[in-house]
Amino acid sequence: MTTAEQAARRRTFAVISHPDAGKSTLTEALSLHARAIGQAGAVHGKAGRRGTVSDWMDMERDRGISITSSALQFGYRDAVVNLVDTPGHSDFSEDTYRVLTAVDSAVMLLDAAKGLEAQTMKLFGVCASRQLPIITVVNKWDRPGLDALALMDEITDRTGLRPTPLTWPVGIAGDFRGVLDRRTGDFIRFRPTAGGATVAPTERLTSAEAEAKEGDAWREAVMEHELLSADGYDHDQQEYLAERTTPVLFTSAVLNFGVGQLLDVLYELAPAPGPRLATDGTPRAIDAPFSAQVFKVQAGMDSAHRDRLAFARVCSGVFHRGDVVTHSQSGRSFATKYVHAVFGRDRETLEVAYPGDVIGLVNAGSLRAGNTLWAEEPVEFPPIPSFAPEHFKVVRANDPSRYKQFQRGIDQLDQEGVVQVLRSERRGNQQPILAAVGPMQFEVAAHRLEHELRSPVTLESLPYSLARRTRAEDVESIERRTGTEVAVRGDGAILALLTNRWQMQILERDNPTIVLEPLVADVADGSAPTP
Ligand code: G4P
């Protein structure tokens, strides 16, 4: 099979959601359905569930959250599915945003009772900035929830995407009997199994058979389906790929209902890897020589493997273990003897990978998120944007005699993207500012500084909640105002740290020429992110 044919059968996507919508449950259900594993619960889960394999730190285990990103690969029909894992906790949303640079599409999971939640909205914004097509899945339909049509209106009004349901629930939320397959008009009837522990059997019935069996519930679904069609809420592949519409499916991940349909839709509709634009604007063709982009570096993933893993997505060509590739940023060659496919705690040596696949490079001390690896023909992909931090703390070493370890540790956390590190003249190098998208990033940073980098620290909260990019000539007017501060990020960006939006408006009013630009992917306040 050629590289292009291998790429064409890849489906690389991430499941994203507000916490608790059922992401872990759906991940299990998907892999179970594809028969990658024997029994639900063995691959991924929260604390307390059997075989919690994606937790790597005690802190994670205690809290039942997963911090690492990795990819689960399984075959489905004649496709190769790469499900790239994202952290479950919204405090690690910066990691989720990075993962979204490595996938070709996203599955957005909604809780049927809650609809669009805060994190859902941010994620829709990030997908828009990454130009990622989204399939929306309304989960937990086995429980009482919102009206399906009202939910479609909410999606239309709040995301700007037109929802185009591919299936429509038969039975209201809480009475989930099956779905109307809107492309064929058939009824897909679900039959529960004990605890959803095996693939839920489905039955396909004609409309007439469905009407005889389900009566009013079926007639209601048909009527709503016709209403949707009359209003133009039907799937159009080009519109979906252009991110103007979002196909919608209804599921109960916990009962395994609708999971098979989701896999079929991913197989049939989700985009395969395509050429990726290099920094100079030229596309790197899928069948060009090997190239990959690192999207995450993770250290100390578990005590059995105390090392650094860099996760990279193959963008072009074929990767063979042992290939010597070039690290674009340093110009050095990089040997790839130790390459793994990683999911949670499980590692498997990987021999070959194609565009869309995720490789875990072991002991990749020199690699940073955003870096490019290539063979034969040089290429460099654009850096991964740093996301707008909303939380800020000053960090100090508890033991001043270990200042060197402290500095090294801080630099390492910055490079790995665990937190962003800002420095200011006012505070000097002894007291950098850590900036985070979610406050739990600080806990990870402090934990790692103490246990791994042997430099216990004290963190002190700062009152800021907003960072804006500014210019050197504006620094004086910003610092003159009390309750503000200017600091410089690792990439040289000068950031004004502000307590709130009011303060920013006053600054702008008093200094009409001042520049206070939103940061890339500044999605927190709902403003559209710009790439
Ligand atoms: P997350 O990764 O998005 O945070 O969500 P997770 O899968 O952990 O699911 C959150 C809770 O929602 C879990 O319940 C899970 O069982 C439940 N859940 C997931 N999908 C469905 C569904 O389709 N229907 C219903 N009714 N519930 C669903 P929990 O009580 O927090 O944990 P557990 O003890 O049940 O595992």
XYZ file of C-alpha atoms and ligand atoms in Angstrom:
567
model
C 0.000 0.000 0.000
C 1.347 3.457 -0.859
C 1.810 6.179 1.743
C -1.131 8.064 0.264
C -3.326 4.977 0.548
C -2.195 4.408 4.123
C -2.973 8.042 4.957
C -6.374 7.838 3.293
C -7.426 5.054 5.652
C -6.407 6.994 8.774
C -8.967 8.776 10.959
C -7.161 10.818 13.594
C -9.464 12.598 16.014
C -9.937 13.639 19.632
C -13.015 13.421 21.819
C -13.494 16.711 23.644
C -16.076 17.912 26.134
C -16.875 19.764 29.276
C -15.850 17.472 32.180
C -18.328 14.727 33.058
C -20.098 14.646 29.718
C -18.827 11.073 29.329
C -15.524 11.336 27.474
C -13.820 8.469 29.316
C -16.911 6.324 29.003
C -17.177 6.992 25.284
C -13.465 6.301 24.766
C -13.922 2.932 26.403
C -17.055 2.267 24.413
C -15.393 3.171 21.110
C -12.406 0.962 21.681
C -14.617 -1.815 22.971
C -16.774 -1.546 19.948
C -13.809 -1.761 17.662
C -12.788 -4.801 19.682
C -9.420 -3.320 20.556
C -9.930 -4.641 24.035
C -11.975 -7.391 25.515
C -14.000 -5.628 28.120
C -15.142 -2.093 28.870
C -13.086 -0.456 31.567
C -9.779 -2.058 30.712
C -8.374 0.796 28.696
C -9.234 4.018 30.300
C -11.032 5.081 33.357
C -11.178 7.121 36.465
C -9.893 6.208 39.890
C -11.799 3.317 41.294
C -12.584 1.811 37.968
C -10.709 -1.294 37.066
C -7.419 -0.857 35.241
C -6.986 2.863 35.486
C -4.107 2.967 33.096
C -3.829 6.552 32.056
C -3.035 8.004 35.455
C 0.609 8.648 36.041
C 1.017 10.626 39.211
C -0.267 10.019 42.710
C -1.998 13.345 42.493
C -3.805 12.234 39.423
C -4.824 8.960 40.988
C -6.082 10.676 44.121
C -8.215 13.018 42.150
C -9.186 10.571 39.477
C -8.145 12.771 36.629
C -5.876 12.069 33.743
C -3.189 14.501 32.739
C -1.330 12.656 30.035
C -2.152 12.663 26.386
C -1.580 9.658 24.267
C -3.221 7.875 21.401
C -5.248 4.744 21.103
C -4.986 3.071 17.722
C -7.397 0.461 16.491
C -8.665 -0.958 13.252
C -12.229 -0.398 12.175
C -13.546 -1.853 8.914
C -10.578 -1.147 6.645
C -9.635 2.076 8.463
C -7.010 2.750 11.086
C -8.489 4.891 13.838
C -6.228 7.087 15.993
C -8.099 8.381 19.012
C -5.864 10.991 20.595
C -6.608 11.242 24.287
C -7.164 14.574 26.035
C -7.069 15.381 29.745
C -10.365 14.955 31.534
C -10.048 18.008 33.737
C -10.714 21.444 32.312
C -7.754 22.774 34.292
C -5.582 21.059 31.743
C -7.374 22.566 28.824
C -4.109 23.954 27.519
C -3.060 20.347 26.892
C -6.343 19.696 25.166
C -5.776 22.702 22.920
C -2.352 21.339 21.983
C -3.788 17.924 21.182
C -6.170 19.658 18.805
C -3.161 20.665 16.695
C -2.433 16.973 16.117
C -5.816 15.730 14.908
C -7.827 16.066 11.722
C -11.239 16.336 13.341
C -12.965 16.425 16.706
C -15.888 14.698 18.352
C -17.633 17.165 20.658
C -19.521 15.447 23.414
C -22.496 17.170 25.048
C -24.408 16.070 28.109
C -28.064 15.821 27.007
C -29.219 17.436 30.236
C -26.722 20.296 30.190
C -26.314 21.250 26.557
C -23.529 23.728 25.873
C -21.371 24.329 28.961
C -18.500 26.739 29.588
C -15.745 24.426 28.438
C -17.820 23.298 25.459
C -17.952 26.865 24.223
C -14.202 27.371 24.622
C -13.526 24.150 22.750
C -15.803 25.139 19.881
C -13.715 28.330 19.694
C -10.403 26.460 19.639
C -11.671 24.063 16.940
C -12.690 27.060 14.843
C -9.205 28.562 15.193
C -7.642 25.229 14.179
C -10.123 24.764 11.336
C -11.193 21.399 12.657
C -14.442 19.848 11.488
C -16.589 18.754 14.429
C -19.010 15.883 14.878
C -21.315 16.649 17.805
C -22.501 13.799 20.009
C -25.392 14.310 22.406
C -24.648 11.799 25.150
C -26.622 10.454 28.125
C -29.867 10.300 26.163
C -30.871 7.455 28.493
C -31.427 10.082 31.167
C -33.961 12.912 31.333
C -32.592 15.906 29.502
C -33.300 18.766 27.154
C -35.628 18.657 24.186
C -33.701 17.562 21.093
C -34.990 20.337 18.829
C -34.307 22.980 21.481
C -30.763 21.641 21.715
C -30.328 22.050 17.948
C -31.473 25.672 18.279
C -28.985 26.250 21.064
C -26.142 24.890 18.929
C -27.177 27.093 16.007
C -27.480 30.225 18.124
C -24.386 29.851 20.243
C -21.761 28.194 18.051
C -22.602 29.597 14.641
C -22.493 26.036 13.284
C -25.589 24.542 11.720
C -26.325 21.176 13.331
C -27.168 18.469 10.807
C -28.330 15.406 12.736
C -27.462 12.110 11.099
C -29.507 10.194 13.638
C -32.542 11.388 15.570
C -33.595 9.920 18.880
C -36.694 7.775 19.110
C -38.071 8.350 22.585
C -37.469 11.478 24.622
C -34.351 11.877 26.777
C -34.749 9.281 29.500
C -36.668 6.874 27.239
C -34.070 6.052 24.608
C -35.369 3.336 22.302
C -33.139 3.839 19.330
C -32.480 6.297 16.552
C -33.947 7.189 13.216
C -31.177 6.932 10.646
C -31.871 10.167 8.784
C -29.929 9.092 5.709
C -31.979 5.916 5.107
C -35.167 6.561 7.075
C -34.701 3.271 8.953
C -35.096 2.715 12.664
C -32.010 1.484 14.491
C -33.343 -0.153 17.602
C -31.075 -0.538 20.615
C -31.271 -3.412 22.993
C -29.644 -3.015 26.367
C -27.150 -5.473 27.748
C -26.151 -5.894 31.352
C -24.273 -2.737 32.320
C -23.448 -2.063 28.684
C -20.559 -4.460 29.183
C -20.590 -5.807 25.673
C -21.376 -4.261 22.337
C -25.069 -3.416 22.448
C -26.969 -5.373 19.842
C -28.902 -3.309 17.345
C -31.685 -4.153 15.001
C -32.525 -2.292 11.798
C -36.245 -1.940 11.084
C -38.117 -0.304 8.220
C -40.257 2.718 8.932
C -43.423 0.607 8.807
C -42.012 -1.937 11.246
C -40.839 0.868 13.513
C -44.253 2.467 13.525
C -45.861 -0.834 14.431
C -43.396 -1.354 17.296
C -42.865 2.112 18.708
C -46.066 3.923 17.736
C -46.114 7.565 18.859
C -42.408 7.713 19.716
C -41.583 6.745 16.127
C -44.175 9.123 14.591
C -42.808 11.986 16.703
C -39.244 11.259 15.557
C -40.329 11.138 11.903
C -42.182 14.426 12.241
C -39.165 16.154 13.790
C -36.871 14.644 11.158
C -39.093 16.126 8.433
C -39.106 19.493 10.181
C -35.312 19.459 10.268
C -35.136 18.633 6.551
C -37.608 21.368 5.681
C -35.386 23.860 7.509
C -32.242 22.647 5.735
C -30.701 20.760 8.665
C -29.462 17.895 6.464
C -25.912 16.692 6.183
C -23.736 18.112 3.445
C -20.198 16.758 3.353
C -18.615 19.902 1.909
C -20.301 22.117 4.501
C -19.096 19.837 7.293
C -15.505 19.838 6.015
C -15.668 23.634 5.685
C -16.696 23.797 9.390
C -20.002 25.456 8.641
C -22.095 22.534 9.846
C -21.717 19.866 12.486
C -23.225 16.403 12.039
C -25.034 15.331 15.215
C -25.517 11.892 16.738
C -27.347 10.772 19.857
C -25.772 8.261 22.207
C -25.720 6.676 25.583
C -22.067 5.855 26.026
C -22.704 4.009 29.259
C -25.187 1.659 27.531
C -23.108 1.523 24.346
C -26.046 2.941 22.396
C -25.138 4.804 19.233
C -21.435 4.065 19.557
C -21.373 1.861 16.468
C -23.077 4.637 14.496
C -20.418 7.085 15.653
C -17.633 4.793 14.435
C -19.398 4.379 11.098
C -19.770 8.137 10.747
C -16.099 8.692 11.591
C -15.199 6.056 9.028
C -17.442 7.469 6.325
C -17.274 11.224 6.872
C -14.369 12.335 9.062
C -11.439 13.707 7.048
C -8.297 11.660 6.498
C -4.904 13.390 6.958
C -4.190 15.983 4.298
C -1.150 18.072 3.375
C 0.040 20.291 6.215
C 1.139 23.879 5.730
C 4.745 24.631 6.614
C 5.809 27.920 8.205
C 6.655 29.324 4.784
C 3.113 28.624 3.609
C 3.902 25.694 1.300
C 2.003 22.467 1.892
C 3.936 19.327 2.802
C 2.350 16.621 0.673
C 1.264 13.433 2.424
C 3.653 11.339 0.301
C 6.611 13.698 0.712
C 9.490 12.300 2.805
C 8.849 11.805 6.519
C 7.921 14.765 8.688
C 6.222 15.010 12.078
C 5.302 17.691 14.570
C 5.730 17.302 18.319
C 2.541 18.342 20.098
C 3.376 17.395 23.632
C 6.340 16.536 25.819
C 5.695 14.622 28.985
C 8.165 13.805 31.708
C 7.914 11.292 34.503
C 4.808 9.647 33.146
C 5.059 6.737 35.467
C 7.547 5.450 37.956
C 8.459 2.448 35.807
C 9.598 4.725 33.001
C 11.186 7.843 34.478
C 11.951 9.562 31.261
C 10.696 12.124 28.822
C 8.350 11.205 26.058
C 7.676 13.470 23.136
C 4.442 12.792 21.293
C 4.589 13.639 17.618
C 2.058 13.382 14.860
C 3.328 12.068 11.566
C 2.499 14.672 8.916
C 4.046 13.118 5.810
C 5.864 10.026 4.618
C 6.552 6.764 6.369
C 8.298 6.428 9.682
C 10.356 3.337 10.453
C 11.768 2.751 13.892
C 15.497 3.346 13.791
C 15.307 6.036 11.105
C 17.605 8.941 11.786
C 15.677 12.158 11.321
C 16.547 15.836 11.659
C 15.270 18.027 14.449
C 14.426 21.164 12.565
C 14.886 23.674 15.391
C 18.416 22.557 16.368
C 19.479 21.164 13.010
C 20.744 18.076 14.848
C 20.020 14.511 13.905
C 17.787 12.502 16.116
C 17.944 8.714 16.376
C 14.636 6.955 16.778
C 15.598 3.607 18.155
C 13.120 3.824 20.980
C 9.728 4.661 19.663
C 6.489 3.631 21.226
C 2.810 3.647 20.690
C 1.553 4.889 24.020
C -1.804 4.646 25.602
C -1.968 5.345 29.288
C 0.584 3.148 30.990
C 0.817 0.699 28.146
C 3.672 1.075 25.770
C 4.293 -0.944 22.715
C 7.319 -0.654 20.518
C 6.257 0.835 17.270
C 7.888 -0.251 14.027
C 6.192 1.820 11.385
C 3.870 4.819 11.284
C 2.043 6.739 8.567
C 0.557 10.234 8.300
C -2.025 10.736 11.045
C -0.343 8.308 13.448
C 1.048 9.413 16.808
C 4.511 8.278 17.847
C 5.974 8.501 21.349
C 9.696 9.269 21.221
C 11.563 8.144 24.316
C 14.246 10.240 26.029
C 13.510 13.096 23.726
C 15.226 15.653 25.942
C 15.780 18.157 23.184
C 12.290 18.143 21.705
C 9.674 20.768 22.554
C 6.019 21.030 21.729
C 5.691 22.534 18.277
C 9.065 21.263 17.011
C 9.373 19.604 13.621
C 11.201 16.401 12.688
C 11.977 15.639 9.072
C 13.903 13.345 6.776
C 15.441 14.036 3.371
C 13.658 17.302 2.595
C 13.735 20.022 5.275
C 10.460 21.447 6.535
C 9.310 23.386 9.562
C 5.715 23.587 10.765
C 4.338 26.691 12.505
C 4.699 26.725 16.298
C 1.773 25.698 18.473
C 0.204 28.841 19.906
C 0.504 29.546 23.632
C -2.939 29.925 25.045
C -4.080 32.902 27.030
C -3.380 32.337 30.733
C -6.003 33.341 33.281
C -4.194 32.490 36.527
C -0.898 33.871 37.779
C 1.381 33.018 40.708
C 4.821 34.077 41.838
C 7.136 31.140 42.492
C 10.092 31.115 44.912
C 12.588 28.393 45.809
C 12.257 27.377 49.467
C 15.953 26.712 49.682
C 17.949 29.574 48.147
C 21.091 27.417 48.050
C 19.382 25.225 45.437
C 18.859 28.140 43.122
C 20.431 26.362 40.132
C 18.079 23.385 40.396
C 15.229 25.826 40.750
C 16.159 27.696 37.579
C 16.677 24.493 35.636
C 13.366 23.143 36.845
C 11.475 26.299 35.943
C 12.998 26.315 32.476
C 12.096 22.693 31.962
C 8.466 23.223 32.972
C 8.303 26.193 30.629
C 9.702 24.207 27.724
C 7.395 21.301 28.354
C 4.465 23.671 28.503
C 3.409 22.566 32.000
C 2.995 26.255 32.825
C 4.065 29.429 31.082
C 6.925 31.277 32.761
C 6.968 35.078 32.757
C 9.774 37.262 34.027
C 9.738 40.874 35.006
C 12.377 43.376 35.947
C 10.511 44.122 39.129
C 10.771 40.544 40.393
C 13.984 39.355 38.755
C 14.916 35.768 37.977
C 14.560 34.690 41.601
C 10.828 35.169 41.475
C 9.358 34.396 38.084
C 5.646 34.417 37.509
C 3.934 31.189 36.542
C 0.928 31.641 34.286
C -1.678 28.973 33.657
C -4.913 28.372 31.817
C -6.202 26.252 34.712
C -5.087 26.491 38.382
C -4.294 22.808 38.676
C -1.347 23.342 36.329
C 0.321 25.076 39.335
C -0.090 21.975 41.460
C 1.534 19.851 38.791
C 4.372 22.372 38.493
C 4.965 22.524 42.263
C 4.740 18.742 42.582
C 7.250 18.207 39.789
C 9.630 20.865 41.116
C 9.648 19.220 44.503
C 9.642 15.505 43.672
C 11.385 15.267 40.365
C 13.533 18.359 40.107
C 14.321 18.436 43.855
C 13.501 22.055 44.400
C 10.526 22.606 46.702
C 8.842 25.942 46.068
C 6.312 28.335 47.500
C 3.634 29.819 45.294
C 1.885 33.095 45.946
C -1.268 34.057 44.067
C -1.401 37.253 42.067
C -4.674 39.100 41.515
C -4.557 39.136 37.698
C -6.974 37.315 35.457
C -6.152 38.727 32.068
C -3.029 38.956 29.911
C -2.760 41.196 26.889
C 0.106 41.567 24.468
C 1.612 45.040 24.507
C 4.606 46.998 23.167
C 7.802 48.201 24.823
C 6.709 51.821 24.453
C 3.513 51.178 26.410
C 5.177 49.549 29.406
C 5.584 52.770 31.342
C 1.959 53.821 31.159
C 0.832 50.345 32.179
C 3.175 50.037 35.136
C 2.203 53.504 36.341
C -1.266 52.240 37.155
C -1.597 50.328 40.396
C -2.721 46.724 40.204
C -1.038 46.042 36.883
C 2.276 44.600 35.893
C 4.266 43.898 32.759
C 6.148 40.634 32.236
C 7.947 38.949 29.360
C 7.162 35.452 28.131
C 9.784 32.945 26.939
C 9.027 33.729 23.298
C 9.739 37.408 23.910
C 6.101 38.554 23.974
C 5.563 41.497 26.341
C 2.429 40.879 28.376
C 0.375 43.317 30.410
C -1.176 41.518 33.382
C -4.478 43.012 34.411
C -6.971 42.263 37.127
C -10.045 42.575 34.986
C -11.670 43.967 31.892
C -12.652 47.270 33.584
C -9.086 48.020 34.379
C -8.169 47.373 30.772
C -10.869 49.713 29.537
C -9.705 52.482 31.857
C -6.132 52.021 30.654
C -7.281 52.270 27.065
C -9.418 55.312 27.784
C -6.557 57.148 29.520
C -3.952 56.125 26.920
C -5.667 56.179 23.538
C -2.594 54.945 21.639
C -1.874 51.986 23.905
C -1.832 48.484 22.374
C -3.498 45.723 24.425
C -4.052 42.833 22.054
C -5.818 39.624 22.925
C -3.441 36.667 22.892
C -3.680 33.881 20.374
C -6.589 31.600 21.163
C -7.837 34.001 23.763
C -11.015 32.066 23.986
C -11.783 32.452 27.648
C -13.750 35.614 27.193
C -15.581 34.331 24.149
C -13.723 36.513 21.676
C -12.975 34.585 18.525
C -9.445 33.244 18.574
C -7.194 34.142 15.699
C -4.509 31.759 14.531
P -15.638 12.589 31.476
O -14.549 11.659 31.073
O -16.191 13.380 30.337
O -15.333 13.459 32.643
O -16.893 11.701 31.941
P -16.987 10.184 32.371
O -16.874 9.286 31.203
O -16.118 9.925 33.539
O -18.513 10.171 32.815
C -18.996 11.001 33.860
C -20.170 10.325 34.520
O -21.240 10.207 33.582
C -19.870 8.915 34.986
O -20.670 8.685 36.129
C -20.393 8.065 33.849
O -20.737 6.758 34.240
C -21.614 8.843 33.446
N -21.991 8.629 32.045
C -21.204 8.650 30.941
N -21.931 8.422 29.841
C -23.195 8.244 30.252
C -24.420 7.967 29.572
O -24.493 7.841 28.363
N -25.536 7.884 30.350
C -25.505 8.016 31.705
N -26.649 7.892 32.371
N -24.370 8.273 32.364
C -23.235 8.385 31.650
P -20.048 8.719 37.585
O -21.163 8.460 38.504
O -19.250 9.966 37.775
O -19.018 7.580 37.555
P -19.297 6.008 37.545
O -19.187 5.628 38.950
O -20.661 5.780 36.954
O -18.221 5.469 36.693
